[in-house]
Short mmCIF file of C-alpha atoms in Angstrom, two decimals:
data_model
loop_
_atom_site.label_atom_id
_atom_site.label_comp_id
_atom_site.label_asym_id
_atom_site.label_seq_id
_atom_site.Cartn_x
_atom_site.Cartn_y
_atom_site.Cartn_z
CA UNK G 1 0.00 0.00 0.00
CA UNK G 2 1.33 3.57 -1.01
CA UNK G 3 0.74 6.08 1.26
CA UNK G 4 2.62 9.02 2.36
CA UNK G 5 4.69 8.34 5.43
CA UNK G 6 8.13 10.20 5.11
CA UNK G 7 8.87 13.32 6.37
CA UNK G 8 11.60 15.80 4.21
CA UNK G 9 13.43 18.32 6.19
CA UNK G 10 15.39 21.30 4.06
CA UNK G 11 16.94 23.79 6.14
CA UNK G 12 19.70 26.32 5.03
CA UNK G 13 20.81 30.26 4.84
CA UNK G 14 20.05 32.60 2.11
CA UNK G 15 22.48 35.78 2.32
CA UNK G 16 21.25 38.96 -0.26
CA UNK G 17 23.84 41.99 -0.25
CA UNK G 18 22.83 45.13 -2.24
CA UNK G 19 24.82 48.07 -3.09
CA UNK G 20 23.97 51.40 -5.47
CA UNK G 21 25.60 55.00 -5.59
CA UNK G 22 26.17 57.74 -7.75
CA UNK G 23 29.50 58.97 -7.64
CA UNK G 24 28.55 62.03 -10.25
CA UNK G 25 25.76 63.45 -12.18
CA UNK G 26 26.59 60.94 -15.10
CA UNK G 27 28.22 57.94 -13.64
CA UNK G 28 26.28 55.60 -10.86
CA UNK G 29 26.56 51.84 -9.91
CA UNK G 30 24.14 48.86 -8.64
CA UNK G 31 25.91 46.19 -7.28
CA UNK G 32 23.42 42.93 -5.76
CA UNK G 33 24.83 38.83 -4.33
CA UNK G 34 22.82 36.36 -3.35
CA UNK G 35 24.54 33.22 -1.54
CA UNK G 36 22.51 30.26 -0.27
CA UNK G 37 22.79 26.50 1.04
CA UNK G 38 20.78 23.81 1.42
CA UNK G 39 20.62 20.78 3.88
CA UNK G 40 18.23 18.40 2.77
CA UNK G 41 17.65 15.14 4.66
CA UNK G 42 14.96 12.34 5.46
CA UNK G 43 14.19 13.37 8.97
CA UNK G 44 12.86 9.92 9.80
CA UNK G 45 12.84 6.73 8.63
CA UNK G 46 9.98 4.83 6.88
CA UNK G 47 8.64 1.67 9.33
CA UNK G 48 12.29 1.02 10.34
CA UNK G 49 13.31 1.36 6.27
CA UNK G 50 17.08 2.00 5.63
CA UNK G 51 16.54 3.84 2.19
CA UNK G 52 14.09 3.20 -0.44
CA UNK G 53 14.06 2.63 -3.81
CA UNK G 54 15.04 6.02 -5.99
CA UNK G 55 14.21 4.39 -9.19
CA UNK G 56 16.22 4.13 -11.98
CA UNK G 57 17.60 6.12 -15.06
CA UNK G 58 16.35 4.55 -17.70
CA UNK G 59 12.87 3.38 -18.78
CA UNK G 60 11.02 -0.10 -17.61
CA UNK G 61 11.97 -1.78 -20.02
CA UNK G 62 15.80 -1.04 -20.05
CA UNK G 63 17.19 -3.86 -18.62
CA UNK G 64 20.60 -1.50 -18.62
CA UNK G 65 19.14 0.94 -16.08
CA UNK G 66 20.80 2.66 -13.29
CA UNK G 67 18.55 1.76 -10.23
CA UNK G 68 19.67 3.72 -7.20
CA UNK G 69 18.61 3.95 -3.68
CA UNK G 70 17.89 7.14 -1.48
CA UNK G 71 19.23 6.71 2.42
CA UNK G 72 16.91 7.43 5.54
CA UNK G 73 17.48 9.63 7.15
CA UNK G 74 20.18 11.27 4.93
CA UNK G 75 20.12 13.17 2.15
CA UNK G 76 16.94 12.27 -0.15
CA UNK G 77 18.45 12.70 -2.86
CA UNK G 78 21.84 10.31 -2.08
CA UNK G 79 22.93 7.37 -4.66
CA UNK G 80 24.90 4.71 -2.73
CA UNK G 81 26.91 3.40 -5.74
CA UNK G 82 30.11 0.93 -5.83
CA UNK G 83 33.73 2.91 -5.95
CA UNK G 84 35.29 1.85 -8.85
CA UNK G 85 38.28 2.02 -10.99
CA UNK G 86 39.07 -0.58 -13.88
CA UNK G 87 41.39 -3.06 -12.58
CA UNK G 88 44.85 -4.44 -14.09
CA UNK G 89 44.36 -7.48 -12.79
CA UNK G 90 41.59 -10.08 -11.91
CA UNK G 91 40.64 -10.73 -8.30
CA UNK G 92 43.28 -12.43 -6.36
CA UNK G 93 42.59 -16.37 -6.33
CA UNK G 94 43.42 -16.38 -2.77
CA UNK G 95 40.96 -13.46 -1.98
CA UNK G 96 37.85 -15.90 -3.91
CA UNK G 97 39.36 -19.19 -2.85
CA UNK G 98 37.14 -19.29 0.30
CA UNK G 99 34.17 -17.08 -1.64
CA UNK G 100 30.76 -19.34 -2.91
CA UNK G 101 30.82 -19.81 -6.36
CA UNK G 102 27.94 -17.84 -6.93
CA UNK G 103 28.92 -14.96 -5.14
CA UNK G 104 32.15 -14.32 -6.76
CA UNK G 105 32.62 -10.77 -8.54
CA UNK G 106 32.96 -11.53 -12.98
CA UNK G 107 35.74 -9.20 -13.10
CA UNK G 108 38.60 -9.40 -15.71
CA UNK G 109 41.35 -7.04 -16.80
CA UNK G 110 39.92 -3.96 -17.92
CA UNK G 111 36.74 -4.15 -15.62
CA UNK G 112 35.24 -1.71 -12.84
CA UNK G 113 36.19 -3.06 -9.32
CA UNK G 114 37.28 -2.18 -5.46
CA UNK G 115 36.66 -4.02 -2.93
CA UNK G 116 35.62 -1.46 -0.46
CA UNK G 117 34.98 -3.76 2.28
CA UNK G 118 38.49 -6.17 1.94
CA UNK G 119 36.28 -9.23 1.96
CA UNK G 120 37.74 -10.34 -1.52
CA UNK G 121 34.18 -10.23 -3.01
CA UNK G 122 32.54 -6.88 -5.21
CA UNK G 123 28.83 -6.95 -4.30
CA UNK G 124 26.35 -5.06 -2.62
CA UNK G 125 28.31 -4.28 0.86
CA UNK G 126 30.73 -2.62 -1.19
CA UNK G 127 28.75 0.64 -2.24
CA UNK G 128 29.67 3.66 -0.88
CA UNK G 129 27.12 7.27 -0.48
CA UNK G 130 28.42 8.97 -3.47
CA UNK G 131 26.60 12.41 -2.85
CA UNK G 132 22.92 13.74 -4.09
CA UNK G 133 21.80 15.41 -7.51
CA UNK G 134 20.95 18.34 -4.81
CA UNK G 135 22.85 21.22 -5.11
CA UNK G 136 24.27 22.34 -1.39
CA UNK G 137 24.95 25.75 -2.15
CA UNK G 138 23.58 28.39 -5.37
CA UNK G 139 24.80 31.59 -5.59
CA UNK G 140 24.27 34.44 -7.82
CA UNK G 141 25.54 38.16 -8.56
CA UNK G 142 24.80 41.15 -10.98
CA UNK G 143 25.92 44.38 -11.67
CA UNK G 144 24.84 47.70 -13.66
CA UNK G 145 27.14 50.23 -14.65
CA UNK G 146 25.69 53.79 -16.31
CA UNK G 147 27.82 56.60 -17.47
CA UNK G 148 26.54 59.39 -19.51
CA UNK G 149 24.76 57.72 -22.39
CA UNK G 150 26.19 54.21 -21.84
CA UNK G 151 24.73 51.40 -19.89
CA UNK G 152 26.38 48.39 -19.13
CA UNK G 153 25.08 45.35 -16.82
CA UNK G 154 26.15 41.90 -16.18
CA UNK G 155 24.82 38.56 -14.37
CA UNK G 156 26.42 35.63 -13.03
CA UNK G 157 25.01 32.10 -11.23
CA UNK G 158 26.45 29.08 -9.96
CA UNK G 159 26.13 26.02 -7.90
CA UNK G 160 27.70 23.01 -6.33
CA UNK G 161 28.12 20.31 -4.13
CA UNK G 162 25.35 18.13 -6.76
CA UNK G 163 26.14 14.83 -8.82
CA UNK G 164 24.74 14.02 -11.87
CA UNK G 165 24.27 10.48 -13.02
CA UNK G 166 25.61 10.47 -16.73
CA UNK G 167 23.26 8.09 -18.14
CA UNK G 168 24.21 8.53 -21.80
CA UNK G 169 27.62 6.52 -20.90
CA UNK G 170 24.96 3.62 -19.28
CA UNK G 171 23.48 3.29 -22.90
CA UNK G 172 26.11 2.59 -24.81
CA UNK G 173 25.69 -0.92 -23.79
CA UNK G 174 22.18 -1.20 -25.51
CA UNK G 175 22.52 1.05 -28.06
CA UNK G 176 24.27 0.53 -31.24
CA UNK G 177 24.30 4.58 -32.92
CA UNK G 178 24.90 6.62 -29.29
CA UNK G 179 27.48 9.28 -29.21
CA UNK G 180 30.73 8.27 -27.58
CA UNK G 181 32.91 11.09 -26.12
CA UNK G 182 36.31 11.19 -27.33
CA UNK G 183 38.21 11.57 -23.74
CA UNK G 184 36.60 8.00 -23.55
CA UNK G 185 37.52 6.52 -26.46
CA UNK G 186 41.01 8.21 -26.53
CA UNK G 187 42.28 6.86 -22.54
CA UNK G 188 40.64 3.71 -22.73
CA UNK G 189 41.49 0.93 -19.87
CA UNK G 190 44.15 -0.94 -23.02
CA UNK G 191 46.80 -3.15 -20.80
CA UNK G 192 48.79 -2.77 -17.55
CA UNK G 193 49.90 0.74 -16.56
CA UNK G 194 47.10 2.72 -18.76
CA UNK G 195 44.06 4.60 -17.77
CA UNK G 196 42.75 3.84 -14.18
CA UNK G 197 39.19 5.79 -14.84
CA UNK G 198 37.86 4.10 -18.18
CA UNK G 199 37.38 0.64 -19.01
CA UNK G 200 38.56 -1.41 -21.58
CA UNK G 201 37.04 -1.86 -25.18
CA UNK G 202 34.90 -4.54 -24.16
CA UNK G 203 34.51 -3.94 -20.77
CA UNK G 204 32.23 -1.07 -22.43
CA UNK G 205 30.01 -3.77 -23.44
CA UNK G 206 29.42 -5.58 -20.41
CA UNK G 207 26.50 -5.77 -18.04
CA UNK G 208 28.89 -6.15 -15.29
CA UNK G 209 30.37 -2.66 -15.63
CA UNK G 210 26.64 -0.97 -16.31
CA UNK G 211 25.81 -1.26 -12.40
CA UNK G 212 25.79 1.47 -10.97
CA UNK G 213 29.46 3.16 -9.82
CA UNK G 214 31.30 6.31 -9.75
CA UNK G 215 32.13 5.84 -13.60
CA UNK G 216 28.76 7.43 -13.95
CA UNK G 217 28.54 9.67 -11.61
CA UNK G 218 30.16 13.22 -11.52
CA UNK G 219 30.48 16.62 -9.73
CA UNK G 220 27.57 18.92 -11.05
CA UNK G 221 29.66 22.25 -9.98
CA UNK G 222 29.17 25.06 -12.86
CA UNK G 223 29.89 28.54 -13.11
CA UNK G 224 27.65 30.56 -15.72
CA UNK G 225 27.76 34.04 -17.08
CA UNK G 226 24.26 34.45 -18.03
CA UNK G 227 23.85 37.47 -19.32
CA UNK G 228 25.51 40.75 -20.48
CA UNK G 229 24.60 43.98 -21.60
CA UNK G 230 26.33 46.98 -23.18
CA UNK G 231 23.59 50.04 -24.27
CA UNK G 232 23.79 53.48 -25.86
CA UNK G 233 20.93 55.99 -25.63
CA UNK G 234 20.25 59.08 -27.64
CA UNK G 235 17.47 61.28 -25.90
CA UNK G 236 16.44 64.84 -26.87
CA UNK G 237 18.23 64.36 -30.75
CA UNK G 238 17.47 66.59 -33.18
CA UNK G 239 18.09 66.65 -37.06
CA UNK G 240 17.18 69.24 -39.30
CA UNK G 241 15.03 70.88 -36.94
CA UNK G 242 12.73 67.74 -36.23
CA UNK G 243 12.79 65.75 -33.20
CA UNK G 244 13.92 62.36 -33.58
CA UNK G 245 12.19 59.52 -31.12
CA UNK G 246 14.12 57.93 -28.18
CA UNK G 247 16.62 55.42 -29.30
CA UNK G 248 18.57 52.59 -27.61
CA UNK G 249 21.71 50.85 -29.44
CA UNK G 250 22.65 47.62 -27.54
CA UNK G 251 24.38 44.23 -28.11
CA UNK G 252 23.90 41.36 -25.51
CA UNK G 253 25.22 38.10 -24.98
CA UNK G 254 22.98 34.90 -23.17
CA UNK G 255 24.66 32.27 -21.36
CA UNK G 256 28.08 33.33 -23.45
CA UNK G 257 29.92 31.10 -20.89
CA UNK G 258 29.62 28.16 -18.67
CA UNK G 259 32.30 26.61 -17.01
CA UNK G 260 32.27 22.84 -15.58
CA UNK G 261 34.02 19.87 -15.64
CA UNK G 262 31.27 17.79 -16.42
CA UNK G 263 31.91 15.09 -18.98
CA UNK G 264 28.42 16.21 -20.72
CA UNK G 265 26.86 18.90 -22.84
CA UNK G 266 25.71 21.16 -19.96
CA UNK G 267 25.57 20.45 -16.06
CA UNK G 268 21.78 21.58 -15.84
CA UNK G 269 19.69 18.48 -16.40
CA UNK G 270 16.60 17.24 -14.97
CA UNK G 271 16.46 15.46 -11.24
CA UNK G 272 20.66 15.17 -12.21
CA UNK G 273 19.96 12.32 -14.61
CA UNK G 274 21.60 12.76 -17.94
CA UNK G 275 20.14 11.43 -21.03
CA UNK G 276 21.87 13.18 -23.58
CA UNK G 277 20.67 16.83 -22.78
CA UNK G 278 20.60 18.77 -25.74
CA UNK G 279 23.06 21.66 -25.09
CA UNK G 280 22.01 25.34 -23.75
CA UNK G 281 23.03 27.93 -26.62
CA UNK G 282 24.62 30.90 -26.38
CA UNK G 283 22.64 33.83 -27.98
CA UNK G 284 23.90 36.61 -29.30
CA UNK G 285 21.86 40.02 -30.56
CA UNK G 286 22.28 43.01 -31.55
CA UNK G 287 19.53 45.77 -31.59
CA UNK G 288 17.99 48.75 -31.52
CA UNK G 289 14.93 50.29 -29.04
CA UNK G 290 13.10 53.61 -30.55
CA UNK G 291 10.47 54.66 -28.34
CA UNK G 292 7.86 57.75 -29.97
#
């Protein structure tokens, strides 16, 4: 029976600063920052519940899908994944000598696996609270600038402390025509001493390395100029004895840059799941304002 039993608990601190003067009868300033953080937890658990199930990134009927859980009474958001790395080596025999059959880990050369625990086997007492698609702090700042006839403003957001899941790596299993990044397909996991972070060609393919693990989940951090503005006005013109209307010159620039590290198109995606997100553009325009 569904009902609704848990109880969600955000708390945080929001910080604004605002700041305008005018220094002279043509130049003044408006300086504003916002700063905020969020704590968001389970604040109790669900009939004695542990976590529950967070669903998965992928459809029903991907059998590929990224199931994850959300912990009680930590954050709700909160993926408890298995650390990984691909490994140069197989498990030790003597670590599985003493392991049931049926419980040892199929990892070869090339493959995702730690054994967090030391217990020689990779299962589900080896996953680790990665972090939450949350973001723990946001913060924001603008600024307007007018001198004489020019006006000239700018705004800039961030956040950080989220994880995104990066689902389009999890379908490259099932899928035949998906995009593959080239940092991937360049450092590849290819024989003793080479890249610790991706696996091998056909560890790609494998169901073992599509459960869930840090491979496919990264920091969400970004820093984003989102817009800027540069304006000048012509008031009171005249030409050959006529009045000419109002007019505004200007040139701005949307979202001209975002900076992450990210191994994805752009850091904003829904509930942090990543299904190849079509990329934010930059815009830019220039126009003109008359005003009769």
């Amino acid at each position: 029976m569904l009902r609704n039993v848990g109880t969600i608990r955000n708390s945080g601190l929001e910080l604004v600063v605002s700041w305008n003067d005018r220094l002279s009868e043509k130049f003044s300033y408006n300086l504003n920052a916002n700063f905020s953080t969020l704590k968001n937890e389970g604040a109790r658990r669900i009939s004695g519940q542990q976590y529950i199930d967070g669903g998965s990134a992928g459809s029903p009927a991907d059998h590929g899908r990224l199931s994850h859980l959300q912990l009680l009474p930590r954050t709700a958001g909160d993926r408890r994944v298995y650390p990984i790395r691909p490994k140069s080596m197989p498990i030790p025999t003597a670590l599985a000598r003493n392991v049931p059959e049926n419980r040892r880990s199929p990892v070869e050369p090339g493959d995702f696996a730690v054994d967090q625990n030391g217990d020689g086997v990779i299962d589900g007492d080896d996953r680790v609270v990665l972090g939450s698609y949350l973001p723990t702090y946001m913060f924001g700042f603008n600024a307007s600038i007018q001198y004489g006839n020019f006006e000239f403003s700018v705004n800039m957001v961030g956040q950080g402390g989220n994880k995104i899941l990066n689902r389009k790596r999890g379908q490259l299993i099932w899928t035949n025509d998906g995009n593959l990044d080239a940092d991937l397909a360049q450092n590849r996991w290819h024989g003793e001493g080479t890249s610790d972070i991706y696996p091998s060609s056909g560890g790609l393919r494998k169901a073992w390395n599509q459960k869930m693990s840090t491979y496919f989940v990264e920091d969400g951090d970004f820093f984003r100029i989102q817009n800027v503005r540069l304006a000048y006005n012509l008031d009171d013109v005249t030409l050959a004895g006529r009045n000419l209307p109002d007019m505004s010159v200007f040139v701005t620039a949307d979202r001209p840059v975002t900076l992450f590290t990210y191994n994805g198109f752009s850091p904003e995606v829904p509930s942090g799941i990543d299904t190849q997100t079509y990329p934010i553009p930059a815009v830019y325009t220039l126009g003109l304002n008359l005003r009769f």
